[in-house]
């Protein structure tokens, strides 16, 4: 029972100990529910089953947090130990006694459940997707950074590489984890490494624009600083290789020692009060510190508060804002339904946008995306209020162009549809979603059919209306894409 309780803490409830109720359906025994009285505690069979239970309790947390693949050493170890326990359970002699047979069956279910959970997560489609994206990033970094450096050439660090890395980061944030700890850990581990590589690469791009190194004729210390700069450049490529699993025999600890020795060497230099050289040394030290901060990633993801972003303070801030936005949205929709346009919490919504701008994302792509989505939610309400107010103030003149009038008619329909989208709380498979999507698409087609007939005001209005309709569609998609941090 301890294992089932442990697994329930780590994500997907453990189902190894499911039992059948009188109707034939599966029931999950509560982790705190007392066990049946054991049969003869000193019986050899029961003693062996107790030992198995202890070993299962030890392996349970390891299985429930394992985030690797089937070819990983730890997977094979866990699988081997669980299969050994399975064999031990099968060999327990119950002497045909029902009580012992029941105890052995429960022990076998615990072991089988862990084996199944281990395999499910290692072969889950999302886990395979994470591995595929990681391999794609590894190949990209190897070709552009690591391989050229090892062959004595120059790494191809450019905007194309930075953009390609950013695209892979975005794809990783979109991988669904279903709340499973192993999948969340795997995605977090891949993201932290790729973001670190991104940071190192972008830092290198910025450094290439500096007028460094200084001429060795300036001061005798400059020559030694220049030598350190060459070592830093090599260390940068080593770090990237380490982060992407391309390092061979190198280790983070070894690279950390090398970088620390460089710092000691720089600290020992006598720059004789020369401001330019002192600033040069400072920049090199900052470059080394920038590399050192990424060398703790070997254990990244072991801390629950890191991969479980629900515990992250920035996410909590964002969620608090979203809760406030939800309350304001309900109020806006309620007053609009009654025809009351007096409720306009626009200043409050603008203050929430300012609050979101100040949320620290720590360069975490998942937190950045969570903040972006919260910003979109606020902006959707603001644009809804603005359009409602514009429609209420509108007083068409007698000689208004027919095409311009047609655009405003569509905007009126879009306003009504946006109210439904703001209040929508379903999934893409829902009939109401499909109806909303179809109605919004029809409004886009209606705008396409509007002929401005050379009227510039109509052209501008139609262009803005098209953008408005597309934003509503995008917002509807965002609400239903089941994104998770």
Short mmCIF file of C-alpha atoms in Angstrom, two decimals:
data_model
loop_
_atom_site.label_atom_id
_atom_site.label_comp_id
_atom_site.label_asym_id
_atom_site.label_seq_id
_atom_site.Cartn_x
_atom_site.Cartn_y
_atom_site.Cartn_z
CA UNK A 1 0.00 0.00 0.00
CA UNK A 2 2.92 2.34 0.66
CA UNK A 3 3.95 2.15 -3.00
CA UNK A 4 0.51 3.05 -4.27
CA UNK A 5 0.46 6.06 -1.95
CA UNK A 6 3.95 7.14 -3.06
CA UNK A 7 3.04 6.93 -6.73
CA UNK A 8 -0.11 8.95 -6.17
CA UNK A 9 2.14 11.72 -4.84
CA UNK A 10 4.30 11.67 -7.95
CA UNK A 11 1.58 12.07 -10.57
CA UNK A 12 -0.56 9.37 -12.19
CA UNK A 13 -2.23 7.28 -9.50
CA UNK A 14 -0.62 3.89 -9.22
CA UNK A 15 -2.99 1.17 -10.41
CA UNK A 16 -1.09 -1.95 -9.48
CA UNK A 17 -3.43 -2.79 -6.62
CA UNK A 18 -6.83 -2.36 -8.31
CA UNK A 19 -9.56 -4.69 -7.15
CA UNK A 20 -13.07 -5.53 -8.33
CA UNK A 21 -16.29 -4.45 -6.65
CA UNK A 22 -19.44 -6.56 -6.63
CA UNK A 23 -20.52 -5.15 -9.98
CA UNK A 24 -17.29 -6.12 -11.70
CA UNK A 25 -15.89 -2.55 -11.98
CA UNK A 26 -12.43 -1.63 -10.77
CA UNK A 27 -11.99 0.11 -7.46
CA UNK A 28 -8.87 1.80 -6.10
CA UNK A 29 -8.15 0.96 -2.50
CA UNK A 30 -7.48 4.10 -0.47
CA UNK A 31 -3.80 4.34 0.53
CA UNK A 32 -4.75 4.82 4.18
CA UNK A 33 -7.26 1.97 4.20
CA UNK A 34 -6.13 -0.72 6.69
CA UNK A 35 -4.86 -3.93 5.17
CA UNK A 36 -6.45 -7.28 5.91
CA UNK A 37 -4.99 -9.11 8.86
CA UNK A 38 -1.98 -11.15 7.64
CA UNK A 39 -2.04 -14.89 7.83
CA UNK A 40 0.48 -16.21 10.38
CA UNK A 41 3.04 -13.35 10.37
CA UNK A 42 5.86 -15.79 11.11
CA UNK A 43 4.95 -18.12 8.27
CA UNK A 44 7.94 -18.42 5.83
CA UNK A 45 5.77 -17.48 2.84
CA UNK A 46 4.44 -14.39 4.59
CA UNK A 47 7.90 -13.37 5.75
CA UNK A 48 9.18 -13.53 2.18
CA UNK A 49 6.22 -11.47 0.95
CA UNK A 50 7.01 -8.85 3.62
CA UNK A 51 10.56 -8.66 2.28
CA UNK A 52 9.23 -8.21 -1.26
CA UNK A 53 6.94 -5.44 -0.02
CA UNK A 54 9.91 -3.59 1.49
CA UNK A 55 11.88 -3.88 -1.76
CA UNK A 56 8.86 -2.68 -3.74
CA UNK A 57 8.49 0.30 -1.39
CA UNK A 58 12.13 1.15 -2.09
CA UNK A 59 11.79 0.86 -5.87
CA UNK A 60 8.40 2.59 -6.08
CA UNK A 61 9.59 6.22 -5.87
CA UNK A 62 12.42 5.47 -8.31
CA UNK A 63 9.97 4.05 -10.85
CA UNK A 64 7.46 6.85 -10.34
CA UNK A 65 10.05 9.55 -11.07
CA UNK A 66 12.12 7.82 -13.76
CA UNK A 67 12.09 10.05 -16.83
CA UNK A 68 14.42 8.26 -19.25
CA UNK A 69 14.05 5.82 -22.13
CA UNK A 70 14.08 2.04 -22.36
CA UNK A 71 17.73 1.95 -23.41
CA UNK A 72 18.86 3.93 -20.35
CA UNK A 73 20.98 2.15 -17.77
CA UNK A 74 18.59 3.03 -14.92
CA UNK A 75 15.61 1.68 -16.85
CA UNK A 76 17.33 -1.64 -17.37
CA UNK A 77 18.34 -1.76 -13.71
CA UNK A 78 14.81 -1.04 -12.48
CA UNK A 79 13.32 -3.51 -14.94
CA UNK A 80 15.83 -6.17 -13.89
CA UNK A 81 15.16 -5.68 -10.16
CA UNK A 82 11.38 -5.69 -10.64
CA UNK A 83 11.48 -8.85 -12.76
CA UNK A 84 13.59 -10.50 -10.06
CA UNK A 85 10.95 -9.54 -7.47
CA UNK A 86 8.28 -10.89 -9.80
CA UNK A 87 10.11 -14.20 -9.97
CA UNK A 88 10.54 -14.24 -6.18
CA UNK A 89 6.82 -13.72 -5.70
CA UNK A 90 5.99 -16.50 -8.17
CA UNK A 91 8.25 -18.88 -6.21
CA UNK A 92 6.52 -18.26 -2.87
CA UNK A 93 4.87 -21.50 -1.76
CA UNK A 94 1.34 -20.71 -0.56
CA UNK A 95 0.62 -24.38 0.29
CA UNK A 96 -2.76 -23.93 -1.38
CA UNK A 97 -4.01 -21.70 1.46
CA UNK A 98 -6.37 -18.92 0.29
CA UNK A 99 -4.97 -16.28 2.69
CA UNK A 100 -1.41 -16.81 1.45
CA UNK A 101 -2.58 -16.95 -2.15
CA UNK A 102 -4.35 -13.61 -1.70
CA UNK A 103 -1.24 -12.02 -0.18
CA UNK A 104 0.94 -13.33 -3.00
CA UNK A 105 -1.53 -12.06 -5.59
CA UNK A 106 -1.49 -8.56 -4.08
CA UNK A 107 2.32 -8.54 -4.04
CA UNK A 108 2.40 -9.68 -7.67
CA UNK A 109 -0.02 -6.88 -8.63
CA UNK A 110 2.21 -4.30 -6.95
CA UNK A 111 5.27 -5.48 -8.89
CA UNK A 112 3.39 -5.83 -12.19
CA UNK A 113 1.91 -2.37 -11.72
CA UNK A 114 5.35 -0.82 -11.29
CA UNK A 115 6.68 -2.65 -14.33
CA UNK A 116 3.74 -1.42 -16.39
CA UNK A 117 4.11 2.15 -15.15
CA UNK A 118 7.84 2.11 -15.92
CA UNK A 119 7.26 0.89 -19.48
CA UNK A 120 4.28 3.18 -20.15
CA UNK A 121 6.24 6.33 -19.39
CA UNK A 122 9.41 5.27 -21.20
CA UNK A 123 7.43 4.46 -24.37
CA UNK A 124 4.76 7.17 -24.09
CA UNK A 125 4.23 9.11 -27.37
CA UNK A 126 5.08 12.37 -25.57
CA UNK A 127 8.30 10.87 -24.22
CA UNK A 128 9.23 9.77 -27.73
CA UNK A 129 8.41 13.26 -29.02
CA UNK A 130 10.69 14.82 -26.39
CA UNK A 131 13.48 12.45 -27.38
CA UNK A 132 12.98 13.18 -31.08
CA UNK A 133 13.21 16.94 -30.51
CA UNK A 134 16.25 16.47 -28.26
CA UNK A 135 17.98 14.43 -30.97
CA UNK A 136 17.12 17.07 -33.56
CA UNK A 137 18.67 19.75 -31.33
CA UNK A 138 21.69 17.55 -30.65
CA UNK A 139 22.32 17.05 -34.36
CA UNK A 140 21.95 20.77 -35.07
CA UNK A 141 24.36 21.78 -32.31
CA UNK A 142 26.85 19.09 -33.30
CA UNK A 143 26.95 20.24 -36.92
CA UNK A 144 27.09 23.97 -36.22
CA UNK A 145 29.10 24.23 -32.98
CA UNK A 146 30.76 21.10 -31.64
CA UNK A 147 32.11 19.37 -34.77
CA UNK A 148 33.73 22.52 -36.29
CA UNK A 149 35.43 23.32 -32.98
CA UNK A 150 36.82 19.80 -32.60
CA UNK A 151 38.21 19.86 -36.11
CA UNK A 152 40.02 23.12 -35.43
CA UNK A 153 37.58 25.26 -37.36
CA UNK A 154 35.19 28.01 -36.31
CA UNK A 155 31.69 27.32 -35.01
CA UNK A 156 28.86 28.58 -37.24
CA UNK A 157 27.09 30.68 -34.63
CA UNK A 158 24.64 32.92 -36.45
CA UNK A 159 21.02 34.11 -36.40
CA UNK A 160 19.87 31.02 -38.31
CA UNK A 161 21.19 28.77 -35.55
CA UNK A 162 19.58 30.94 -32.85
CA UNK A 163 16.21 30.85 -34.67
CA UNK A 164 16.39 27.08 -35.17
CA UNK A 165 17.07 26.56 -31.45
CA UNK A 166 14.18 28.85 -30.54
CA UNK A 167 11.83 26.87 -32.78
CA UNK A 168 12.84 23.62 -31.05
CA UNK A 169 12.29 25.23 -27.65
CA UNK A 170 8.76 26.24 -28.66
CA UNK A 171 8.02 22.72 -29.93
CA UNK A 172 9.18 21.24 -26.62
CA UNK A 173 6.89 23.54 -24.63
CA UNK A 174 3.96 22.22 -26.67
CA UNK A 175 4.56 18.55 -25.79
CA UNK A 176 1.72 17.29 -23.58
CA UNK A 177 2.69 15.55 -20.32
CA UNK A 178 -0.80 14.67 -18.99
CA UNK A 179 0.47 15.67 -15.55
CA UNK A 180 2.78 12.65 -15.38
CA UNK A 181 5.88 13.39 -13.34
CA UNK A 182 8.24 11.31 -15.55
CA UNK A 183 7.08 13.17 -18.66
CA UNK A 184 7.20 16.55 -16.94
CA UNK A 185 10.72 15.84 -15.76
CA UNK A 186 11.84 14.69 -19.21
CA UNK A 187 10.41 17.79 -20.88
CA UNK A 188 11.88 20.08 -18.21
CA UNK A 189 15.29 18.44 -18.49
CA UNK A 190 15.31 18.82 -22.29
CA UNK A 191 14.11 22.42 -22.08
CA UNK A 192 16.63 23.54 -19.46
CA UNK A 193 19.53 22.14 -21.47
CA UNK A 194 18.35 23.57 -24.77
CA UNK A 195 17.66 26.97 -23.19
CA UNK A 196 21.14 26.91 -21.65
CA UNK A 197 22.67 26.18 -25.06
CA UNK A 198 20.55 28.97 -26.49
CA UNK A 199 21.87 31.33 -23.83
CA UNK A 200 25.50 30.34 -24.49
CA UNK A 201 25.06 30.68 -28.25
CA UNK A 202 23.34 34.06 -27.99
CA UNK A 203 26.07 35.20 -25.60
CA UNK A 204 28.67 34.19 -28.17
CA UNK A 205 26.80 36.12 -30.87
CA UNK A 206 26.87 39.26 -28.72
CA UNK A 207 30.53 38.75 -27.82
CA UNK A 208 31.46 38.61 -31.50
CA UNK A 209 30.29 42.20 -31.85
CA UNK A 210 32.67 43.50 -29.13
CA UNK A 211 35.97 45.10 -30.09
CA UNK A 212 37.93 42.40 -28.26
CA UNK A 213 40.54 41.26 -27.62
CA UNK A 214 42.79 44.25 -26.98
CA UNK A 215 46.16 44.60 -28.65
CA UNK A 216 48.97 42.85 -26.81
CA UNK A 217 51.08 46.01 -27.16
CA UNK A 218 48.80 47.89 -24.76
CA UNK A 219 50.01 46.14 -21.61
CA UNK A 220 51.85 42.94 -20.72
CA UNK A 221 48.71 41.65 -18.91
CA UNK A 222 46.67 41.88 -22.10
CA UNK A 223 48.56 38.99 -23.70
CA UNK A 224 47.61 36.71 -20.79
CA UNK A 225 43.98 37.86 -20.86
CA UNK A 226 43.88 37.14 -24.59
CA UNK A 227 45.16 33.61 -23.90
CA UNK A 228 42.39 33.13 -21.36
CA UNK A 229 39.89 34.35 -23.94
CA UNK A 230 40.99 31.58 -26.30
CA UNK A 231 40.47 29.03 -23.50
CA UNK A 232 37.04 30.49 -22.74
CA UNK A 233 36.06 30.07 -26.38
CA UNK A 234 37.06 26.40 -26.22
CA UNK A 235 35.25 25.99 -22.88
CA UNK A 236 32.10 27.43 -24.43
CA UNK A 237 32.04 24.69 -27.05
CA UNK A 238 32.80 22.08 -24.36
CA UNK A 239 29.86 23.34 -22.33
CA UNK A 240 27.50 23.16 -25.30
CA UNK A 241 28.70 19.61 -25.97
CA UNK A 242 28.12 18.66 -22.32
CA UNK A 243 24.62 20.12 -22.26
CA UNK A 244 23.64 18.26 -25.43
CA UNK A 245 25.24 14.93 -24.49
CA UNK A 246 28.04 15.25 -27.06
CA UNK A 247 30.91 15.52 -24.60
CA UNK A 248 32.41 12.03 -24.61
CA UNK A 249 34.52 11.66 -21.45
CA UNK A 250 34.24 15.29 -20.30
CA UNK A 251 32.19 16.17 -17.23
CA UNK A 252 30.61 19.30 -15.77
CA UNK A 253 32.87 19.01 -12.71
CA UNK A 254 36.01 18.92 -14.87
CA UNK A 255 34.93 21.94 -16.92
CA UNK A 256 34.01 23.79 -13.73
CA UNK A 257 37.54 23.30 -12.40
CA UNK A 258 39.05 24.60 -15.66
CA UNK A 259 36.86 27.73 -15.62
CA UNK A 260 37.59 28.36 -11.94
CA UNK A 261 41.34 28.14 -12.64
CA UNK A 262 40.89 30.77 -15.35
CA UNK A 263 39.22 33.07 -12.85
CA UNK A 264 42.08 32.60 -10.38
CA UNK A 265 44.58 33.38 -13.14
CA UNK A 266 42.72 36.57 -14.07
CA UNK A 267 42.41 37.69 -10.44
CA UNK A 268 46.18 37.37 -10.03
CA UNK A 269 46.94 39.75 -12.89
CA UNK A 270 48.36 43.18 -12.11
CA UNK A 271 46.64 45.65 -14.42
CA UNK A 272 48.40 48.66 -12.78
CA UNK A 273 45.24 50.71 -12.53
CA UNK A 274 44.69 50.74 -16.29
CA UNK A 275 40.92 51.28 -16.69
CA UNK A 276 40.67 49.82 -20.23
CA UNK A 277 42.49 46.59 -19.24
CA UNK A 278 40.54 46.35 -16.00
CA UNK A 279 37.30 46.59 -17.98
CA UNK A 280 38.59 43.98 -20.45
CA UNK A 281 39.40 41.58 -17.61
CA UNK A 282 35.98 42.22 -16.08
CA UNK A 283 34.24 41.27 -19.33
CA UNK A 284 36.21 38.03 -19.56
CA UNK A 285 35.37 37.18 -15.92
CA UNK A 286 31.68 37.83 -16.62
CA UNK A 287 31.91 35.53 -19.64
CA UNK A 288 33.34 32.77 -17.41
CA UNK A 289 30.63 33.32 -14.78
CA UNK A 290 28.02 33.07 -17.53
CA UNK A 291 29.34 29.61 -18.42
CA UNK A 292 29.69 28.45 -14.81
CA UNK A 293 26.03 29.10 -14.03
CA UNK A 294 25.01 26.36 -16.48
CA UNK A 295 27.19 23.65 -14.95
CA UNK A 296 24.68 22.53 -12.32
CA UNK A 297 22.37 21.01 -14.93
CA UNK A 298 23.52 17.44 -14.25
CA UNK A 299 21.00 17.29 -11.40
CA UNK A 300 18.47 19.67 -12.98
CA UNK A 301 14.93 18.38 -12.60
CA UNK A 302 15.52 16.40 -9.40
CA UNK A 303 14.03 19.27 -7.41
CA UNK A 304 10.24 19.05 -7.51
CA UNK A 305 9.85 22.82 -7.34
CA UNK A 306 11.83 23.15 -10.56
CA UNK A 307 10.05 20.77 -12.90
CA UNK A 308 6.68 21.22 -11.15
CA UNK A 309 5.96 24.74 -12.35
CA UNK A 310 2.72 24.82 -10.39
CA UNK A 311 5.00 25.52 -7.41
CA UNK A 312 6.86 28.29 -9.25
CA UNK A 313 6.30 31.78 -7.79
CA UNK A 314 6.07 33.38 -11.25
CA UNK A 315 3.43 30.87 -12.33
CA UNK A 316 1.53 31.55 -9.12
CA UNK A 317 1.56 35.27 -9.94
CA UNK A 318 0.30 34.57 -13.44
CA UNK A 319 -2.43 32.26 -12.15
CA UNK A 320 -3.52 34.90 -9.63
CA UNK A 321 -3.84 37.42 -12.47
CA UNK A 322 -5.77 34.90 -14.58
CA UNK A 323 -8.20 34.31 -11.71
CA UNK A 324 -8.76 38.06 -11.47
CA UNK A 325 -9.19 38.29 -15.25
CA UNK A 326 -11.76 35.47 -15.14
CA UNK A 327 -13.75 37.38 -12.52
CA UNK A 328 -13.66 40.58 -14.60
CA UNK A 329 -14.60 38.69 -17.75
CA UNK A 330 -17.69 37.24 -16.07
CA UNK A 331 -18.68 40.72 -14.91
CA UNK A 332 -18.22 42.22 -18.38
CA UNK A 333 -20.28 39.48 -20.06
CA UNK A 334 -23.01 39.72 -17.42
CA UNK A 335 -23.39 43.49 -17.82
CA UNK A 336 -23.26 43.29 -21.62
CA UNK A 337 -26.01 40.68 -21.61
CA UNK A 338 -28.18 43.19 -19.70
CA UNK A 339 -27.28 45.95 -22.16
CA UNK A 340 -25.29 47.83 -19.52
CA UNK A 341 -22.16 49.40 -21.00
CA UNK A 342 -21.30 51.26 -17.80
CA UNK A 343 -19.12 48.45 -16.45
CA UNK A 344 -15.76 49.10 -18.09
CA UNK A 345 -12.90 47.84 -15.95
CA UNK A 346 -10.39 48.90 -18.59
CA UNK A 347 -8.06 50.69 -16.16
CA UNK A 348 -8.00 47.58 -13.98
CA UNK A 349 -7.25 45.39 -16.99
CA UNK A 350 -4.42 47.70 -18.06
CA UNK A 351 -2.93 47.45 -14.56
CA UNK A 352 -3.02 43.66 -14.89
CA UNK A 353 -1.08 43.91 -18.15
CA UNK A 354 1.52 46.01 -16.36
CA UNK A 355 1.69 43.40 -13.61
CA UNK A 356 2.22 40.62 -16.15
CA UNK A 357 5.02 42.59 -17.83
CA UNK A 358 6.83 42.63 -14.50
CA UNK A 359 6.58 38.87 -13.88
CA UNK A 360 10.05 37.30 -13.88
CA UNK A 361 10.15 34.45 -16.42
CA UNK A 362 13.83 33.62 -15.73
CA UNK A 363 14.13 32.84 -19.47
CA UNK A 364 11.95 29.75 -18.88
CA UNK A 365 9.99 29.15 -22.12
CA UNK A 366 7.06 27.56 -20.27
CA UNK A 367 6.71 30.56 -17.95
CA UNK A 368 7.07 32.93 -20.90
CA UNK A 369 4.28 31.09 -22.73
CA UNK A 370 2.07 31.09 -19.63
CA UNK A 371 2.55 34.85 -19.33
CA UNK A 372 1.88 35.40 -23.04
CA UNK A 373 -1.40 33.49 -22.81
CA UNK A 374 -2.47 35.51 -19.78
CA UNK A 375 -1.69 38.72 -21.69
CA UNK A 376 -3.84 37.50 -24.61
CA UNK A 377 -6.73 36.84 -22.20
CA UNK A 378 -6.55 40.40 -20.88
CA UNK A 379 -6.24 41.93 -24.35
CA UNK A 380 -9.24 39.93 -25.59
CA UNK A 381 -11.48 41.58 -22.99
CA UNK A 382 -10.07 45.05 -23.70
CA UNK A 383 -10.68 44.73 -27.47
CA UNK A 384 -14.19 43.40 -26.79
CA UNK A 385 -14.99 46.43 -24.62
CA UNK A 386 -13.47 48.82 -27.17
CA UNK A 387 -15.56 47.38 -30.02
CA UNK A 388 -18.75 47.42 -27.94
CA UNK A 389 -18.16 51.06 -27.09
CA UNK A 390 -17.38 51.92 -30.73
CA UNK A 391 -20.59 50.20 -31.87
CA UNK A 392 -22.62 52.08 -29.24
CA UNK A 393 -21.12 55.45 -30.27
CA UNK A 394 -21.43 54.83 -34.00
CA UNK A 395 -23.69 57.29 -35.81
CA UNK A 396 -23.50 56.60 -39.55
CA UNK A 397 -23.89 59.63 -41.76
CA UNK A 398 -26.43 59.77 -44.54
CA UNK A 399 -23.85 59.51 -47.31
CA UNK A 400 -21.88 56.63 -45.74
CA UNK A 401 -20.34 54.35 -48.35
CA UNK A 402 -22.34 51.06 -48.64
CA UNK A 403 -19.17 48.98 -48.36
CA UNK A 404 -18.16 50.80 -45.18
CA UNK A 405 -21.60 50.12 -43.74
CA UNK A 406 -21.21 46.42 -44.64
CA UNK A 407 -17.94 46.23 -42.71
CA UNK A 408 -19.61 47.69 -39.61
CA UNK A 409 -22.41 45.14 -39.89
CA UNK A 410 -19.84 42.37 -39.82
CA UNK A 411 -18.13 44.00 -36.82
CA UNK A 412 -21.46 43.95 -34.99
CA UNK A 413 -21.77 40.22 -35.64
CA UNK A 414 -18.14 39.68 -34.58
CA UNK A 415 -18.81 41.47 -31.31
CA UNK A 416 -21.66 39.08 -30.50
CA UNK A 417 -19.52 36.10 -31.47
CA UNK A 418 -16.60 37.36 -29.37
CA UNK A 419 -18.88 37.47 -26.34
CA UNK A 420 -19.64 33.78 -26.92
CA UNK A 421 -15.94 32.99 -27.37
CA UNK A 422 -15.04 34.82 -24.15
CA UNK A 423 -17.61 32.74 -22.29
CA UNK A 424 -16.71 29.45 -24.01
CA UNK A 425 -15.30 26.79 -21.70
CA UNK A 426 -15.19 23.58 -23.70
CA UNK A 427 -13.06 21.47 -26.01
CA UNK A 428 -12.45 21.37 -29.73
CA UNK A 429 -14.51 18.22 -30.06
CA UNK A 430 -17.57 20.03 -28.66
CA UNK A 431 -20.36 20.90 -31.07
CA UNK A 432 -20.47 24.48 -29.71
CA UNK A 433 -16.79 24.94 -30.63
CA UNK A 434 -17.40 23.79 -34.20
CA UNK A 435 -20.40 26.13 -34.51
CA UNK A 436 -18.39 29.11 -33.24
CA UNK A 437 -15.51 28.32 -35.57
CA UNK A 438 -17.87 28.03 -38.53
CA UNK A 439 -19.65 31.30 -37.72
CA UNK A 440 -16.35 33.17 -37.36
CA UNK A 441 -15.13 31.75 -40.66
CA UNK A 442 -18.36 32.93 -42.33
CA UNK A 443 -17.70 36.47 -41.07
CA UNK A 444 -14.22 36.34 -42.60
CA UNK A 445 -15.76 35.26 -45.90
CA UNK A 446 -18.28 38.09 -45.62
CA UNK A 447 -15.40 40.56 -45.21
CA UNK A 448 -13.64 39.07 -48.22
CA UNK A 449 -16.80 39.67 -50.24
CA UNK A 450 -16.89 43.36 -49.35
CA UNK A 451 -15.81 45.46 -52.35
CA UNK A 452 -14.31 48.79 -51.15
CA UNK A 453 -14.90 50.25 -54.63
CA UNK A 454 -11.86 52.48 -54.17
CA UNK A 455 -13.00 53.90 -50.80
CA UNK A 456 -9.85 54.22 -48.65
CA UNK A 457 -11.76 54.34 -45.37
CA UNK A 458 -13.47 51.06 -46.23
CA UNK A 459 -10.14 49.45 -47.11
CA UNK A 460 -8.70 50.36 -43.71
CA UNK A 461 -11.86 49.30 -41.86
CA UNK A 462 -12.03 45.96 -43.67
CA UNK A 463 -8.36 45.24 -42.98
CA UNK A 464 -8.86 45.94 -39.26
CA UNK A 465 -12.03 43.84 -39.18
CA UNK A 466 -10.24 40.88 -40.80
CA UNK A 467 -7.46 41.14 -38.22
CA UNK A 468 -10.05 41.35 -35.44
CA UNK A 469 -11.85 38.22 -36.69
CA UNK A 470 -8.59 36.30 -36.97
CA UNK A 471 -7.64 37.32 -33.43
CA UNK A 472 -10.94 35.94 -32.14
CA UNK A 473 -10.30 32.66 -33.96
CA UNK A 474 -6.77 32.49 -32.56
CA UNK A 475 -8.09 33.19 -29.07
CA UNK A 476 -10.65 30.42 -29.43
CA UNK A 477 -7.90 28.04 -30.55
CA UNK A 478 -5.72 29.07 -27.62
CA UNK A 479 -8.52 28.40 -25.15
CA UNK A 480 -8.98 24.89 -26.49
CA UNK A 481 -5.44 23.69 -27.29
CA UNK A 482 -5.05 22.04 -23.86
CA UNK A 483 -1.67 23.68 -23.31
CA UNK A 484 0.00 22.95 -19.99
CA UNK A 485 3.03 24.25 -18.18
#
